[in-house]
mmCIF file of C-alpha atoms in Angstrom:
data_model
loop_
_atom_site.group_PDB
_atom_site.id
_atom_site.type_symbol
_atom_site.label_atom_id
_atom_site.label_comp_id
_atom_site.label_asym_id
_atom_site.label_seq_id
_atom_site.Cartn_x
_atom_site.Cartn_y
_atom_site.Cartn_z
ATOM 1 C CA UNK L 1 92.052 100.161 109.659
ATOM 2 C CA UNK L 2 94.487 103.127 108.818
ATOM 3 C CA UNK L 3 98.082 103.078 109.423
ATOM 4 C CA UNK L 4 100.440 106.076 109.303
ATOM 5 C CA UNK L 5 103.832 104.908 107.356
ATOM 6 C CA UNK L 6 106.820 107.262 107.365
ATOM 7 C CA UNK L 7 105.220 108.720 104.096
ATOM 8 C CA UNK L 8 104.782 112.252 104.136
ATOM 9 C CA UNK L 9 101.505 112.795 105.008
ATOM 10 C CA UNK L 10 98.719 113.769 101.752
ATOM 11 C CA UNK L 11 96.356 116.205 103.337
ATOM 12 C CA UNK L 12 92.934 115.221 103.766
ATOM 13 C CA UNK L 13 91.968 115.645 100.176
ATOM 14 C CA UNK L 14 94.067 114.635 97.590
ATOM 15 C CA UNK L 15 93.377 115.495 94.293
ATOM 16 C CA UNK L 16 95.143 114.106 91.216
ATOM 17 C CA UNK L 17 94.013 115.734 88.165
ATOM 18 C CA UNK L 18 95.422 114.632 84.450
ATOM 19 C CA UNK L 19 93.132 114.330 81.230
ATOM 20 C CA UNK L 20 89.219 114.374 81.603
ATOM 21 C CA UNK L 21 87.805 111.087 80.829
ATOM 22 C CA UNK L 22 85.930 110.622 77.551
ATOM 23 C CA UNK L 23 82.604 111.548 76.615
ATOM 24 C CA UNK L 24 79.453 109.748 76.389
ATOM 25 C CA UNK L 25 79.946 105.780 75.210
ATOM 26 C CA UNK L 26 83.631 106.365 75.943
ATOM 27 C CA UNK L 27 85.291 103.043 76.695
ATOM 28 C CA UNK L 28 88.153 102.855 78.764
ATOM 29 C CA UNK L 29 91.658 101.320 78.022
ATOM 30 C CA UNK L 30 91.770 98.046 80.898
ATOM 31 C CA UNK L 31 91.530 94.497 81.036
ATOM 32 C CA UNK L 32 88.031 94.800 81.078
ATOM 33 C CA UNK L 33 86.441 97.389 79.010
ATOM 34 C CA UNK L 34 82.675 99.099 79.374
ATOM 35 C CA UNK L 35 81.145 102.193 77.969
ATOM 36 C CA UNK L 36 80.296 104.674 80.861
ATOM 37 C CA UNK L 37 78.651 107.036 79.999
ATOM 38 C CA UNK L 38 79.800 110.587 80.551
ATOM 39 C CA UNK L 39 81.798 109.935 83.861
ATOM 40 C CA UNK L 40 85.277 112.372 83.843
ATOM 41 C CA UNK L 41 85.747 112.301 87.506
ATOM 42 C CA UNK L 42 86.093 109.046 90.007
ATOM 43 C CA UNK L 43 85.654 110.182 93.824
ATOM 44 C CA UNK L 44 87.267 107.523 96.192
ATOM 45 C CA UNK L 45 86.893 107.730 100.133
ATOM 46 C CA UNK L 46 89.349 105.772 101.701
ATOM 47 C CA UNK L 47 91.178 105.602 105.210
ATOM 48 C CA UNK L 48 94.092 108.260 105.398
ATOM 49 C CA UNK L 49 97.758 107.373 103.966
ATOM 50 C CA UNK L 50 96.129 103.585 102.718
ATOM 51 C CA UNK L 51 96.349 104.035 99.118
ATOM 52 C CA UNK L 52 99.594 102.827 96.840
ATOM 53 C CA UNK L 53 102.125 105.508 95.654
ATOM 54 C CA UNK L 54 101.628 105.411 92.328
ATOM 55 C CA UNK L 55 98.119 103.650 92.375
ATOM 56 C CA UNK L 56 95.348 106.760 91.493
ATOM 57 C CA UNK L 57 97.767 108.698 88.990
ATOM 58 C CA UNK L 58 98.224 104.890 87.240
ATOM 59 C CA UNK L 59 94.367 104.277 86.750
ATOM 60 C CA UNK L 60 93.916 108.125 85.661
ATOM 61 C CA UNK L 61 96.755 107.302 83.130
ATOM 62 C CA UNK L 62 95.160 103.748 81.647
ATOM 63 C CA UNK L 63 91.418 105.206 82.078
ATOM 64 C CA UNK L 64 91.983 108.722 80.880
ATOM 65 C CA UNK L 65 90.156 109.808 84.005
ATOM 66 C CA UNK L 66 90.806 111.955 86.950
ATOM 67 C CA UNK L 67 90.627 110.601 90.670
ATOM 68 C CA UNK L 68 89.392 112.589 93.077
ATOM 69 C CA UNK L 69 90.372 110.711 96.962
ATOM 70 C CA UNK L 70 89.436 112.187 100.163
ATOM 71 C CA UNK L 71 90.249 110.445 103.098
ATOM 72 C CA UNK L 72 88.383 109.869 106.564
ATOM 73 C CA UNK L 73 90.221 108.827 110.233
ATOM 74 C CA UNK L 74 86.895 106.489 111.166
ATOM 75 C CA UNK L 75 84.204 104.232 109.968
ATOM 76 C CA UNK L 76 81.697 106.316 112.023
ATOM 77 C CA UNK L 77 83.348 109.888 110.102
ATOM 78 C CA UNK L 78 82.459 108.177 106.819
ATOM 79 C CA UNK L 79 79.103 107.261 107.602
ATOM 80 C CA UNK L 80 78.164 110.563 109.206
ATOM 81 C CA UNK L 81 79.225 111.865 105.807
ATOM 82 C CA UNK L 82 77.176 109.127 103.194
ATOM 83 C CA UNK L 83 74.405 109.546 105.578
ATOM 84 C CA UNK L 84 74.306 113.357 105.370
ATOM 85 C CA UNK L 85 73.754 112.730 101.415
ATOM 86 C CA UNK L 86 77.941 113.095 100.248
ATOM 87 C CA UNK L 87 78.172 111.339 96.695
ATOM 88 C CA UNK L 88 81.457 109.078 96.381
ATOM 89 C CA UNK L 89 82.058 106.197 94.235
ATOM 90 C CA UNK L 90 83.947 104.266 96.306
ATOM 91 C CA UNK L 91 84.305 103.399 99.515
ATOM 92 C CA UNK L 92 86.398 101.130 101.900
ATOM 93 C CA UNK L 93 84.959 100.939 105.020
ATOM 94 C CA UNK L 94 85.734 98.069 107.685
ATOM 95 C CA UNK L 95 83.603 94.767 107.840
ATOM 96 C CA UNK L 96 81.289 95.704 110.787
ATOM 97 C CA UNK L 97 80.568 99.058 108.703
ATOM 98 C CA UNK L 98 79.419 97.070 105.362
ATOM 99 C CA UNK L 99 77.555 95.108 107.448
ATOM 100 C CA UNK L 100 75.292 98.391 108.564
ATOM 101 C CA UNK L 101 75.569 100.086 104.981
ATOM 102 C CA UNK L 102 73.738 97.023 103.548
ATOM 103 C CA UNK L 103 71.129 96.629 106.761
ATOM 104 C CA UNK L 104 70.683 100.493 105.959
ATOM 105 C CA UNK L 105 70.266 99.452 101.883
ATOM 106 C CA UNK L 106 72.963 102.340 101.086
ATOM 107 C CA UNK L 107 75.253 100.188 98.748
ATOM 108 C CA UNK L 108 74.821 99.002 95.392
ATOM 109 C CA UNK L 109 75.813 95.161 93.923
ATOM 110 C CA UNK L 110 79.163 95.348 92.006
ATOM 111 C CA UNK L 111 78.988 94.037 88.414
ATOM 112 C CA UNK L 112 80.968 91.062 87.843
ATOM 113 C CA UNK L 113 80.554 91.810 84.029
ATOM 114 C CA UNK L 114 83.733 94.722 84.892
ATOM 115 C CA UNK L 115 85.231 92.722 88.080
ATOM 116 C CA UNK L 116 86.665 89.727 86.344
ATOM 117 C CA UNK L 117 90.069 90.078 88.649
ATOM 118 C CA UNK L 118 88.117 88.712 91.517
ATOM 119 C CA UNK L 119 89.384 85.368 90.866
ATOM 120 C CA UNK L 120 92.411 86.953 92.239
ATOM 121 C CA UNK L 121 91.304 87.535 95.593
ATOM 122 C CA UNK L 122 93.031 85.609 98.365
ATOM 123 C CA UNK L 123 90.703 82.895 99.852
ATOM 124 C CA UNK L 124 90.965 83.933 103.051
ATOM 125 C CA UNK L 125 89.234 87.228 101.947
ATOM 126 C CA UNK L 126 86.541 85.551 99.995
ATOM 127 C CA UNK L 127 82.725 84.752 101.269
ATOM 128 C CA UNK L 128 83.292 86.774 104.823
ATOM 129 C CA UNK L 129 80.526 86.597 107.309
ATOM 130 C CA UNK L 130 79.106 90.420 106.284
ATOM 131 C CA UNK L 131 78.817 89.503 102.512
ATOM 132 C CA UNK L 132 79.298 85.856 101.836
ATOM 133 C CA UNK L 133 78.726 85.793 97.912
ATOM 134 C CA UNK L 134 80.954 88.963 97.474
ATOM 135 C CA UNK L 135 78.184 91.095 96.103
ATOM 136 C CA UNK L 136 78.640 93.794 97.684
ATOM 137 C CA UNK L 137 82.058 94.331 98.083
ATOM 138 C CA UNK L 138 85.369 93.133 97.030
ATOM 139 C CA UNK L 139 88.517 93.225 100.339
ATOM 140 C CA UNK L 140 90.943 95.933 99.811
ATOM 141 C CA UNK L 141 93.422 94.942 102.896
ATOM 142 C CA UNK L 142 93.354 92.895 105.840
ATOM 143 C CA UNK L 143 94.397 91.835 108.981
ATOM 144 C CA UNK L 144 94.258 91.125 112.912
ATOM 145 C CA UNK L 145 94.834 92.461 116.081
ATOM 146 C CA UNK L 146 97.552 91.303 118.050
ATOM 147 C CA UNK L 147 100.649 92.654 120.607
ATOM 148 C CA UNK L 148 103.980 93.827 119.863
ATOM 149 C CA UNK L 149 106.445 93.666 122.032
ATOM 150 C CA UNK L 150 109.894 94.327 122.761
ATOM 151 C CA UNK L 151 112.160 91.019 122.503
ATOM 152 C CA UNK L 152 114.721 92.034 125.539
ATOM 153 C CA UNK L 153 112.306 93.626 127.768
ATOM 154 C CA UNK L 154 108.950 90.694 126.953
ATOM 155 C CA UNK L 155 109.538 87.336 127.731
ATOM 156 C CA UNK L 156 107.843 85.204 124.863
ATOM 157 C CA UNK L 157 107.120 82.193 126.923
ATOM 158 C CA UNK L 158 105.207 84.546 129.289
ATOM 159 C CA UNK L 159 103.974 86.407 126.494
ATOM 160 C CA UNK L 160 102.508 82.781 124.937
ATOM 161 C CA UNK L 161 101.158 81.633 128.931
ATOM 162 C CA UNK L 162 99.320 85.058 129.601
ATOM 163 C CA UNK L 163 98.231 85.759 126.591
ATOM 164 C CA UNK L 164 95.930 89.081 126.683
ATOM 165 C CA UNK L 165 96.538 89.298 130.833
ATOM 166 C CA UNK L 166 99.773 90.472 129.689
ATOM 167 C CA UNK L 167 98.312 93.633 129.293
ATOM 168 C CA UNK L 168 97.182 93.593 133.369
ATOM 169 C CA UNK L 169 100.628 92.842 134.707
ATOM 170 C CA UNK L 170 102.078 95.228 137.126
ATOM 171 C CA UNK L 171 105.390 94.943 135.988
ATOM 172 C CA UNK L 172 104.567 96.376 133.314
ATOM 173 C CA UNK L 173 103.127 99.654 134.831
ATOM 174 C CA UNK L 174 103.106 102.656 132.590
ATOM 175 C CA UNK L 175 104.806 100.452 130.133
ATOM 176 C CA UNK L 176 101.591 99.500 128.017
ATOM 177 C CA UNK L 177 100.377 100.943 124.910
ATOM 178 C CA UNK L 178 96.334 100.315 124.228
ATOM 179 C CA UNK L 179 94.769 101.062 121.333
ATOM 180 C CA UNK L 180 92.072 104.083 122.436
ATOM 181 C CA UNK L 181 88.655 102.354 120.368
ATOM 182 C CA UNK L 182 85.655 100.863 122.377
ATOM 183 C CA UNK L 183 85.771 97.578 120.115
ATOM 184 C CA UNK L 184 88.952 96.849 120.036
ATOM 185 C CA UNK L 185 89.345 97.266 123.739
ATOM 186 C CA UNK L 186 86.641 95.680 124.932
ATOM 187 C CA UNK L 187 87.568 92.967 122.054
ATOM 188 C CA UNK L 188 90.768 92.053 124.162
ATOM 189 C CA UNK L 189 88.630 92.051 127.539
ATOM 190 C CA UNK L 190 85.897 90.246 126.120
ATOM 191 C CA UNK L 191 88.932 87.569 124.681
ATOM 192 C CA UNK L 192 90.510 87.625 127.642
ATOM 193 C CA UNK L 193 87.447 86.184 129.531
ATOM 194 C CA UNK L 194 86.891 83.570 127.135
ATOM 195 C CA UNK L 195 83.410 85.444 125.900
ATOM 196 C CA UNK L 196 82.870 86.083 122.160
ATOM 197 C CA UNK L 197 83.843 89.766 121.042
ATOM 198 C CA UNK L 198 80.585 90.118 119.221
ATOM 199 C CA UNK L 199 78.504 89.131 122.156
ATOM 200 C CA UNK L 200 75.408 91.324 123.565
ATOM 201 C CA UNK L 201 75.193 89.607 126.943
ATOM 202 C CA UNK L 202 75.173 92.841 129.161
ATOM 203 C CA UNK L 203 76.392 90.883 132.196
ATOM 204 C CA UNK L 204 79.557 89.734 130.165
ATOM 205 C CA UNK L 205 80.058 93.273 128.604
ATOM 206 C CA UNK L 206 79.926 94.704 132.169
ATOM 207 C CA UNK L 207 82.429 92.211 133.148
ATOM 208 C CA UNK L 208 84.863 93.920 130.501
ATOM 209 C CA UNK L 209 84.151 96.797 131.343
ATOM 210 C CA UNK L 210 85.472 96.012 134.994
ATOM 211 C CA UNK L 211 88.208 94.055 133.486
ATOM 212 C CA UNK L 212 89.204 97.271 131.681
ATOM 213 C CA UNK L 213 89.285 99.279 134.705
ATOM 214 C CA UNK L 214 90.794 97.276 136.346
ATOM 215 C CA UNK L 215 93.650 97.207 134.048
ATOM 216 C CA UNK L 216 93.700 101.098 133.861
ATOM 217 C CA UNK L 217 93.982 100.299 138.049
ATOM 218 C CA UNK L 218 97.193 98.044 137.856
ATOM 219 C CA UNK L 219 98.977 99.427 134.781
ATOM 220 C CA UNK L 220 98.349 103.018 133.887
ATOM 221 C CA UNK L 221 98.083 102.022 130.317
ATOM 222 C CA UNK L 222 98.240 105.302 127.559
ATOM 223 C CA UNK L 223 95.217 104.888 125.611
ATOM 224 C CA UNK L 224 96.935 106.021 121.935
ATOM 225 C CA UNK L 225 96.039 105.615 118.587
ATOM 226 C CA UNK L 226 98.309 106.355 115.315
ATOM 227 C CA UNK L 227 101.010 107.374 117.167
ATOM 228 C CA UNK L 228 101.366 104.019 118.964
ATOM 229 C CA UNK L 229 103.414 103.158 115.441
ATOM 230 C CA UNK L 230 106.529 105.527 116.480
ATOM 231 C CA UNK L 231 106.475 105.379 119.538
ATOM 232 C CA UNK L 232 106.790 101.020 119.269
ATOM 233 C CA UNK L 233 109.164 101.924 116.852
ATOM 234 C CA UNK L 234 111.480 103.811 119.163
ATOM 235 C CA UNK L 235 110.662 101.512 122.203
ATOM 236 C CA UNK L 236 109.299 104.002 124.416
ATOM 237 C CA UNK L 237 107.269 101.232 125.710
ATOM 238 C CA UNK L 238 107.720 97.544 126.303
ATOM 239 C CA UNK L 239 103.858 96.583 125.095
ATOM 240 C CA UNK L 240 101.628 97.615 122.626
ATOM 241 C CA UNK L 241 97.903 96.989 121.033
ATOM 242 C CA UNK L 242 98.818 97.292 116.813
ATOM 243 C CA UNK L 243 96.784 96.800 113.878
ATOM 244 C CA UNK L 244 98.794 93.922 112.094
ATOM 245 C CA UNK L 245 99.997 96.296 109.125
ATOM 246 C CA UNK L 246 101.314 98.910 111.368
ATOM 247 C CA UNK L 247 102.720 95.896 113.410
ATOM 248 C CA UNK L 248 104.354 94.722 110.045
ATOM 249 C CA UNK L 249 106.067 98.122 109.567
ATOM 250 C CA UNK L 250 107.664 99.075 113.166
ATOM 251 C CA UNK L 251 108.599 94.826 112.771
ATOM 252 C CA UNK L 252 110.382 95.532 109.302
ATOM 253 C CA UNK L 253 112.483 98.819 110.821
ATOM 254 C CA UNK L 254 113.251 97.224 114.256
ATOM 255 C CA UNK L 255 114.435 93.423 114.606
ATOM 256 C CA UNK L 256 114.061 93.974 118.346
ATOM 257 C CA UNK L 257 110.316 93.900 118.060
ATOM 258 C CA UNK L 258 107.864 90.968 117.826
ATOM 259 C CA UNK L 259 103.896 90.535 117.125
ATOM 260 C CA UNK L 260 101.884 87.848 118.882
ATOM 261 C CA UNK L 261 98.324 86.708 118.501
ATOM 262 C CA UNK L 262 97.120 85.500 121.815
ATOM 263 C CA UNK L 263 95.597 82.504 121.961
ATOM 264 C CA UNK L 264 92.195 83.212 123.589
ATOM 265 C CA UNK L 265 91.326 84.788 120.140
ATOM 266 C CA UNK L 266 91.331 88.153 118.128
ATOM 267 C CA UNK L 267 89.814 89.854 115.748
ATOM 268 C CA UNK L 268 90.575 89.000 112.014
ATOM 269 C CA UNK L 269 89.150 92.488 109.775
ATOM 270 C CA UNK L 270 88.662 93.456 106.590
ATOM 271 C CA UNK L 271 88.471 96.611 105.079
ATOM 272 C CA UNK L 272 86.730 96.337 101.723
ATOM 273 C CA UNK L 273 85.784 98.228 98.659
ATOM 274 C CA UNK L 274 81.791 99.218 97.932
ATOM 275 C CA UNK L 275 79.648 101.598 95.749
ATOM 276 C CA UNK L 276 77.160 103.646 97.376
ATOM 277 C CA UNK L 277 73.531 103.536 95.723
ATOM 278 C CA UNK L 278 74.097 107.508 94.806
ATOM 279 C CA UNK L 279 77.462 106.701 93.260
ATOM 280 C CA UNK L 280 77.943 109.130 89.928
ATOM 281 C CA UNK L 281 80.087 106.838 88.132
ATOM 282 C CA UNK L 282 78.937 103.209 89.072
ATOM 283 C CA UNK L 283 80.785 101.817 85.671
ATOM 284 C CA UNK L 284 83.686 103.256 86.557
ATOM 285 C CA UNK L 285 83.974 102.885 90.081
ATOM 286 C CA UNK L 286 83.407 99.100 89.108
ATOM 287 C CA UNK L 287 86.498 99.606 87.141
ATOM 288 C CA UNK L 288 88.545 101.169 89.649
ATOM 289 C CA UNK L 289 87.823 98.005 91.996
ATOM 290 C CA UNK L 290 88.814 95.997 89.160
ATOM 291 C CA UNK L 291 91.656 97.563 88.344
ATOM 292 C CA UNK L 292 93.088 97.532 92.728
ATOM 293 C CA UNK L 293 92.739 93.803 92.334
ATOM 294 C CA UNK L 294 95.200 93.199 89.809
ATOM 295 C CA UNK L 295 98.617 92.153 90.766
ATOM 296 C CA UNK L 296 100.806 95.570 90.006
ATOM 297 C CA UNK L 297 97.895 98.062 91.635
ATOM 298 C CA UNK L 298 98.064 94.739 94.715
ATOM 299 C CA UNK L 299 101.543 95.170 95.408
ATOM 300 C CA UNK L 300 101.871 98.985 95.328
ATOM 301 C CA UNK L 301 99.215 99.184 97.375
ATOM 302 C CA UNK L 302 100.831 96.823 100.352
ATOM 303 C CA UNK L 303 104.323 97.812 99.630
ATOM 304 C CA UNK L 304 103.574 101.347 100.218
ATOM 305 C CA UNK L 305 101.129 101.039 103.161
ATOM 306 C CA UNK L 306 102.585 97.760 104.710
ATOM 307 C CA UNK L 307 99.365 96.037 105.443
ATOM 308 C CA UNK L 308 98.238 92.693 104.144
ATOM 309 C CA UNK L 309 97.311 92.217 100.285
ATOM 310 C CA UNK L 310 93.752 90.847 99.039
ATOM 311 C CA UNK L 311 95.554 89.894 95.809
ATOM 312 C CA UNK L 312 96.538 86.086 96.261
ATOM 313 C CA UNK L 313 99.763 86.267 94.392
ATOM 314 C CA UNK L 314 100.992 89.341 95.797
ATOM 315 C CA UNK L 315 100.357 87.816 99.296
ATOM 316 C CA UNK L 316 101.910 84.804 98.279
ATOM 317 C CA UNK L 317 105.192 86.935 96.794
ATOM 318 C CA UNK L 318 105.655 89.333 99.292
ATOM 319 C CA UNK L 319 105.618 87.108 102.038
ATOM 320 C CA UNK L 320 107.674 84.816 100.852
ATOM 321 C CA UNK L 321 111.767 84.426 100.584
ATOM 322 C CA UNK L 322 112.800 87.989 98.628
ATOM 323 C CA UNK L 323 109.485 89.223 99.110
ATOM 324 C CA UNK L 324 109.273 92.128 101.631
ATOM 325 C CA UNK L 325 107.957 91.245 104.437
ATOM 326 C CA UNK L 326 109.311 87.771 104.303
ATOM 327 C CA UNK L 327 109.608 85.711 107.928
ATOM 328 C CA UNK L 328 107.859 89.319 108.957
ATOM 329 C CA UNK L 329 104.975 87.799 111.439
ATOM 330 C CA UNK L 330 102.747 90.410 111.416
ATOM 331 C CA UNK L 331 101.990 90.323 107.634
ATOM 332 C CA UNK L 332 100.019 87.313 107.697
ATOM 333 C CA UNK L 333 97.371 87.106 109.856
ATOM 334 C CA UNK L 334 96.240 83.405 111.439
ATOM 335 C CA UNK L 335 93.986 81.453 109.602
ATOM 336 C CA UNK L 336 91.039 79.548 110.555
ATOM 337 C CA UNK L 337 91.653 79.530 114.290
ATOM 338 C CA UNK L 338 88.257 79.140 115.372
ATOM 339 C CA UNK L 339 89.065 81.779 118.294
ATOM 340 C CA UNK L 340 89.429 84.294 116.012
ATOM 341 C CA UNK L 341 86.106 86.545 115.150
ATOM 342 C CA UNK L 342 84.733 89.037 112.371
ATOM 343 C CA UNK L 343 83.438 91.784 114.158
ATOM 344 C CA UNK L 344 79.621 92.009 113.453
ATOM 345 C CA UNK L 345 77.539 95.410 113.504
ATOM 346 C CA UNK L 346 75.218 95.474 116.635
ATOM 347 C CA UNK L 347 72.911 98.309 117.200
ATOM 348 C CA UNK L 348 71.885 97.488 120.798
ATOM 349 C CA UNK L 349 75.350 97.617 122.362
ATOM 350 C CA UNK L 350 77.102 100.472 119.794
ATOM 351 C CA UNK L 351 76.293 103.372 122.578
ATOM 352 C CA UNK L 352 76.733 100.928 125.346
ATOM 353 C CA UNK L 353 79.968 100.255 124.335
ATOM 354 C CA UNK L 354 80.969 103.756 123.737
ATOM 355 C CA UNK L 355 79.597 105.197 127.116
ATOM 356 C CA UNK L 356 81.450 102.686 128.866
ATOM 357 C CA UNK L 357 84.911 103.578 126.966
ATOM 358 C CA UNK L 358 84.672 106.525 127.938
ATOM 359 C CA UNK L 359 84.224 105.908 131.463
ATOM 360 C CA UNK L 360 87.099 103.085 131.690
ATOM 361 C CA UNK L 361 89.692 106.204 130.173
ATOM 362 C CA UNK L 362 87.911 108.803 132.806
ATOM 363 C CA UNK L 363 88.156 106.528 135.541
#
């Protein structure tokens, strides 16, 4: 899940080139060393403006390595590219995504012989539904999806009573921000209904779908994406669908905004890190995912991008009192609400689901 932050934007490549790594049996300078091999260059693909300030030119700096990051706007961009043969490294693709890349056996176990910071990991992000034993891959960020609102315009009584019919309420016509992506709208519909978001019941799917149009009907919603984060910001709306780290940014500029989860349930993601099967530098990319777990690489990471940290102790720090997104109620995301779902890859309904987006935003 990619947020924008008031950064100035990178580019879609960014390439940070200091000294080439070392030669063949070359070990690297980290907590946990490995010879490998004749690797000089570490190609990352990662969502757009998620990545730490100072995180890549760090590593280059303690691994004596050069980081090559390009950066895609979709989980279904980066597997057009893997699938049309594109060597990376590493990867961070959402939950539902990993889920297909190992059904499709295009990812590689990590070595736990490098990755001894998982014992850092937040429990929350540990043994998720897509790759219980961590094997795979190792969370990166995560997060829900929930509603911010404006205090003086949304009651939070109503707010807590409607829950995600909020978003149907004529009076708030044209005053309704929803997130333009098939899952995540037909998430909150499905929700809404009381049916489980990962369900492939047609009937129930078809009764979001007429849930969603009906919405479109009564409220005149503007189907957005990134730029639902200024706009909130600025209040040019009363309502809005947010990712839970771009809720925890517009929340930390503006103490006139607030996030709720409804209770009918959400979604609770993960974006994690993997290594492709045709990886170049599998020792090192195991590094590099070593190296994003511990606590400094942790908290640049999430102070720069504002979304929640993987790293226990970060999580713990920065939400709590002198931490930066203390009392902030979009940085941590409910736990264990049995409501809430991981979002689970399903070939039958994936066109389904898209055909009928695009109908509900025609209308």
């Amino acid at each position: 899940m990619k947020r924008l932050c008031s950064a100035i934007l990178l580019g879609t490549i960014a390439v940070l080139p200091l000294t080439g790594c070392g030669g063949p049996g070359t070990e690297f300078d980290g907590t946990n060393t490995t010879s490998v091999g004749d690797g000089t260059t570490l190609k990352v693909y990662n969502w757009g403006e998620y990545t730490g300030e100072n995180l890549l030119q760090n590593f280059e700096e303690e691994y004596h390595c050069t980081v090559i990051e390009e950066t895609f706007d979709s989980n279904e961009m980066m597997y057009t590219k893997l699938e049309a043969g594109d060597q990376y490294d590493v990867l961070v693709p959402s939950d539902y995504m990993i889920q297909r890349l190992l059904n499709e056996d295009m990812l590689q176990p990590l070595d736990y012989g490098i990755i001894g910071n998982i014992d850092l990991l937040q429990e929350d992000c540990s043994g998720l539904p897509y790759d219980p034993e961590n094997e795979y891959s190792i969370p990166y960020f995560w997060g829900s999806v929930g509603i911010v609102y404006v205090k003086d315009k949304v009651d939070r009584t109503a707010l807590e009573q409607k829950g995600w019919e909020i978003l149907r309420d004529p009076q708030y016509k044209d005053r309704i921000y929803m997130y333009d992506s098939e899952r995540d709208s037909f998430m909150i519909a499905l929700k809404s209904l009381g049916y489980s978001m990962n369900t492939d019941n047609k009937a129930e799917l078809y009764e979001a779908y007429d849930w969603l149009v009906e919405q479109r009907e009564l409220v005149s919603p503007i189907y957005v994406t990134d730029e639902v984060i200024d706009n909130m910001l600025n209040e040019n709306k009363d309502l809005g669908v947010m990712y839970s780290g771009d809720a925890a940014y517009v929340l930390a500029e503006n103490d006139n905004l607030g996030y709720y989860e409804p209770q009918q349930g959400t979604n609770i993601w993960s974006d994690a890190m993997v290594i492709p099967k045709n990886a170049a530098n599998p020792d090192l990319a195991n590094e590099f995912i070593n190296y994003v777990l511990t606590y400094e690489a942790s908290q640049d990471n999430t102070e720069t991008v504002g979304y929640t940290s993987s790293n226990a102790e970060v999580f713990r720090d920065e939400s709590s009192e002198g931490g930066m997104f203390y009392q902030n109620e979009a940085y941590i995301p409910r736990s264990g609400y049995d409501k809430d779902e991981v979002f689970e890859d399903n070939t039958t309904i994936r066109q389904l689901l898209s055909d009928l987006w695009i109908k509900v935003k025609a209308g």
